[in-house]
XYZ file of C-alpha atoms in Angstrom:
104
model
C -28.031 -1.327 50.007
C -26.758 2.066 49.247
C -24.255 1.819 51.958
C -21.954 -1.215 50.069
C -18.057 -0.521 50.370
C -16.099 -1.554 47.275
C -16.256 -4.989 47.904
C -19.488 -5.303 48.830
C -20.195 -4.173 45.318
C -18.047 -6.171 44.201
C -19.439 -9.373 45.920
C -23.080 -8.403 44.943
C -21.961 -7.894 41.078
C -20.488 -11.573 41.385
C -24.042 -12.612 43.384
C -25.979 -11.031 40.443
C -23.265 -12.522 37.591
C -23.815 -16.255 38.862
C -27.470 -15.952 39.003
C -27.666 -14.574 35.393
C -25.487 -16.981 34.005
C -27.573 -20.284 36.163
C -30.824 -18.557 34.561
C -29.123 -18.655 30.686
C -28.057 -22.224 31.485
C -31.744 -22.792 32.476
C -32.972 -21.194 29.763
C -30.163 -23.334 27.154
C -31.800 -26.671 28.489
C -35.345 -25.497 28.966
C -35.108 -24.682 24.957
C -33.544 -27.862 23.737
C -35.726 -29.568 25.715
C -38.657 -28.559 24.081
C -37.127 -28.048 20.321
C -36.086 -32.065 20.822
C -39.725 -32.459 22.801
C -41.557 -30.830 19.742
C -39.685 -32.426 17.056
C -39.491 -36.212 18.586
C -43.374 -36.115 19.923
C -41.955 -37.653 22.966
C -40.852 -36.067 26.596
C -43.317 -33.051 26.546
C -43.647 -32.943 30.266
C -40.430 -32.801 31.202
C -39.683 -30.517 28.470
C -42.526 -28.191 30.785
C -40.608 -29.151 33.351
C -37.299 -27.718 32.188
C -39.252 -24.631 30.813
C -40.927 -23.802 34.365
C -37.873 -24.508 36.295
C -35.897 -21.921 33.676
C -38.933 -18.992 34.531
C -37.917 -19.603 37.903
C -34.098 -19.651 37.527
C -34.890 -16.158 35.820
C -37.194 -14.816 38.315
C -34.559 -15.751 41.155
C -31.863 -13.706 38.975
C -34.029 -10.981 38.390
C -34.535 -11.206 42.678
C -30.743 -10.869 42.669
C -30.556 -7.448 41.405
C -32.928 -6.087 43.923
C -31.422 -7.799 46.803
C -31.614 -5.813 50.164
C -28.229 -7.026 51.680
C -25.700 -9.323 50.045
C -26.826 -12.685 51.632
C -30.009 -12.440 50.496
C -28.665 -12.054 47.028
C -26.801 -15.119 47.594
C -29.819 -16.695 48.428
C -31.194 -16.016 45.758
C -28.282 -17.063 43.031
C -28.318 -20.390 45.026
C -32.191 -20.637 43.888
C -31.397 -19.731 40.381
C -28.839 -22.357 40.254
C -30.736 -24.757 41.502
C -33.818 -23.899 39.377
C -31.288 -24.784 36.544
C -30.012 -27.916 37.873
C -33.822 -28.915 38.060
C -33.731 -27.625 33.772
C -30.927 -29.368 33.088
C -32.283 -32.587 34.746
C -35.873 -32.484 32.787
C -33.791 -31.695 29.376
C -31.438 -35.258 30.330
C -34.659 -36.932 31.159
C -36.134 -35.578 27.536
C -32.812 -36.857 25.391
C -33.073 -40.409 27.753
C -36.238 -40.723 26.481
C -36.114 -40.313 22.864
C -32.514 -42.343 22.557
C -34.451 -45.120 24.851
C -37.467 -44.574 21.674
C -34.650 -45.104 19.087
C -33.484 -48.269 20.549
C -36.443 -49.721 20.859
């Protein structure tokens, strides 16, 4: 993509900026996942969950930056994010379990 105008660049720097900041969102719930996983014995596979789905929302960002063309780095921002959504999901489904454990 050496060809870009100015905001082309532009658009790719925002592709590449929203896929980095879905794979640190990933990578927030994929760790408090497991820290609350570990600590509570309870939730481990969805804390693997959330920690798989956070490699992947950081592979897809990494993607981003080597995008040949600026839809495909969209693409691939759209898989980041939704690689987090899937992190953010198993780390719910972790807390859910351990306040349904302390109700009990």
């Amino acid at each position: 993509m050496s060809n870009l105008t100015i905001p082309s660049m532009v658009e790719l720097d925002v592709a590449v900026s929203d896929a980095q900041c879905a794979a640190e969102m990933a990578a927030g719930g994929a760790a408090m996942a497991s820290e609350w996983a570990e600590a509570s014995g309870i939730g481990e596979d969805d804390a693997r969950e959330a920690i798989s789905a956070a490699i992947r929302a950081h592979v897809a960002a990494e993607s981003t930056q080597r995008a040949r063309s600026i839809d495909e780095a969209w693409q691939f921002a759209a898989a980041a994010w939704a690689a987090a959504e899937t992190a953010l999901d198993a780390d719910g489904r972790v807390v859910g379990a351990i306040a349904e454990a302390l109700a009990s």
